[in-house]
Structures are given as structure tokens and as C-alpha cells.
Coordinates of C-alpha atoms in Angstrom, one line a residue:
X78 CA -12.6 -5.2 -11.0
X79 CA -10.6 -6.8 -8.1
X80 CA -8.0 -5.1 -6.0
X81 CA -5.2 -6.8 -4.1
X82 CA -3.0 -4.8 -1.5
X83 CA 0.5 -5.7 -0.7
X84 CA 2.7 -3.9 1.8
X85 CA 6.5 -3.5 1.2
X86 CA 8.1 -1.8 4.1
X87 CA 6.6 1.7 4.1
X88 CA 4.6 1.4 1.0
X89 CA 1.3 -0.1 0.1
X90 CA 1.0 -1.5 -3.4
X91 CA -2.5 -1.9 -4.9
X92 CA -3.2 -4.2 -7.8
X93 CA -6.4 -3.6 -9.4
X94 CA -7.4 -6.2 -12.1
X95 CA -10.0 -5.6 -14.7
X96 CA -11.8 -2.6 -16.0
X97 CA -12.3 0.6 -14.3
X98 CA -15.4 2.1 -15.8
X99 CA -18.8 3.3 -14.9
X100 CA -19.8 0.1 -13.2
X101 CA -16.5 -0.3 -11.3
X102 CA -15.3 3.1 -10.6
X103 CA -17.2 3.6 -7.3
X104 CA -16.0 0.2 -5.8
X105 CA -12.4 1.0 -6.9
X106 CA -12.6 4.5 -5.4
X107 CA -14.0 2.9 -2.1
X108 CA -11.3 0.1 -2.2
X109 CA -8.4 2.4 -2.4
X110 CA -9.7 5.1 0.0
X111 CA -8.7 3.4 3.2
X112 CA -4.9 3.5 1.7
X113 CA -4.9 7.1 1.0
X114 CA -7.1 8.8 3.6
X115 CA -6.9 9.7 7.2
X116 CA -7.3 6.2 8.3
X117 CA -4.3 4.8 6.8
X118 CA -2.1 5.4 9.7
X119 CA 1.6 5.0 9.0
X120 CA 1.1 4.3 5.3
X121 CA 2.7 7.3 3.8
X122 CA 3.4 5.9 0.3
X123 CA 1.1 4.3 -2.1
X124 CA 1.6 2.7 -5.4
X125 CA -1.2 1.7 -7.8
X126 CA 0.1 -1.1 -10.2
X127 CA -2.3 -0.9 -13.2
X128 CA -0.7 -3.5 -15.1
X129 CA -3.8 -5.6 -14.8
X130 CA -6.1 -2.9 -15.8
X131 CA -7.1 -3.4 -19.4
X132 CA -9.2 -0.2 -19.7
X133 CA -10.0 2.9 -17.5
X134 CA -12.8 5.5 -18.3
X135 CA -13.0 9.1 -17.3
X136 CA -14.9 8.0 -14.1
X137 CA -12.0 5.8 -13.3
X138 CA -9.6 8.6 -13.9
X139 CA -11.7 10.8 -11.6
X140 CA -11.4 8.1 -8.9
X141 CA -7.6 8.2 -9.3
X142 CA -7.7 12.0 -9.0
X143 CA -9.6 11.9 -6.0
X144 CA -7.2 9.5 -4.4
X145 CA -4.4 11.7 -5.4
X146 CA -6.1 14.8 -3.8
X147 CA -6.8 12.7 -0.6
X148 CA -3.1 11.3 -0.4
X149 CA -1.8 14.8 -0.7
X150 CA -4.2 16.2 1.9
X151 CA -2.8 13.7 4.3
X152 CA 0.9 14.1 3.3
X153 CA 1.1 10.8 1.5
X154 CA 2.9 10.0 -1.8
X155 CA 0.8 8.4 -4.5
X156 CA 2.2 7.0 -7.8
X157 CA 0.8 4.8 -10.5
X158 CA 2.8 2.3 -12.7
X159 CA 2.4 -0.4 -15.3
X160 CA -0.1 1.1 -17.6
X161 CA -1.2 -1.1 -20.3
X162 CA -1.1 0.5 -23.9
X163 CA -4.8 1.5 -24.0
X164 CA -4.7 2.9 -20.4
X165 CA -1.4 4.8 -21.2
X166 CA -3.1 6.4 -24.2
X167 CA -6.2 7.5 -22.4
X168 CA -3.9 9.0 -19.6
X169 CA -1.8 10.7 -22.2
X170 CA -4.9 12.1 -24.1
X171 CA -6.5 13.4 -21.0
X172 CA -3.1 14.7 -19.9
X173 CA -3.6 12.7 -16.6
X174 CA -0.1 11.7 -16.6
X175 CA 0.9 15.3 -15.8
X176 CA -1.5 15.1 -12.6
X177 CA 0.1 12.0 -11.1
X178 CA 3.5 10.3 -10.8
X179 CA 3.5 7.6 -13.4
X180 CA 6.2 5.1 -13.9
X181 CA 6.7 2.5 -16.5
X182 CA 7.2 -0.4 -13.9
X183 CA 6.6 -1.3 -10.3
X184 CA 10.3 -1.4 -9.7
X185 CA 10.8 2.1 -11.0
X186 CA 7.8 3.4 -8.9
X187 CA 9.3 1.8 -5.9
X188 CA 12.7 3.2 -6.5
X189 CA 11.2 6.8 -6.8
X190 CA 9.0 6.5 -3.6
X191 CA 10.8 4.5 -1.3
X192 CA 14.1 2.7 -1.3
X193 CA 13.0 0.6 1.7
X194 CA 10.1 -0.6 -0.2
X195 CA 12.3 -1.5 -3.1
X196 CA 14.4 -3.7 -0.9
X197 CA 11.4 -5.4 0.6
X198 CA 9.9 -5.9 -2.9
X199 CA 13.0 -7.4 -4.2
X200 CA 13.4 -9.7 -0.9
X201 CA 9.9 -11.1 -1.4

């Protein structure tokens, strides 16, 4: 599992790639923690684009849940987008899509969380 972070105005977009399962959930959680926790000064919006994630297990969902709680505790917005069919099905079965803001595309997520980030994304 790899993770790339890009900033668009006031929003950080995280792009994990691969599987988020028992072997990779802890590194995934550690990689997103700086973007949602107290050390993320000025980064009040985070979007995790899961379009490169082919599978997520319950421990991967737990990592997202922890990130969501951490973001809320620090007044940040956290959304996910781009769920592949298998990942979408796992999220729907577990009703995880009711816990987080879930969007079909990155453009939809940026539209909802920050017009400035959308403008920067479109200009890139």
C-alpha cells in the first residue's frame, strides 16, 4: 500500500494505492494520521481518494474510522471518494458509508468540502 498526498488550496487529498488489509492497515493509519491530527496545522479538510484501492478489510475500515474521529476532534472535515466496486460493497455491507461522507468522484468530494480546492484542482 502506497500513499501520495497532494494539496489543493485548503484541502489535502490522499491517494492510497493497493490493498488496505491486516498487513497494511497500520502503515495506512500512520500515513494519514499527520493529515487529520493536531500536527496538521491549517489543514482543515482532507479527502481520501480510494480509487486506487482494490480491497479494504475490517481493519482498514477501522483505520478510516480512527481517522474520522481524529479529524472531527480537531475540527477538520474528512471525506472519501472513488470507491471501487468491491470497496463500495464492503462499505455498504458494513454501513460504513453512513459514518463518513462518501462521494463517487474526487471532483464531487472537492465540490462539497471546498470550492477553493476544486478551483485549484481544476487549474492543476
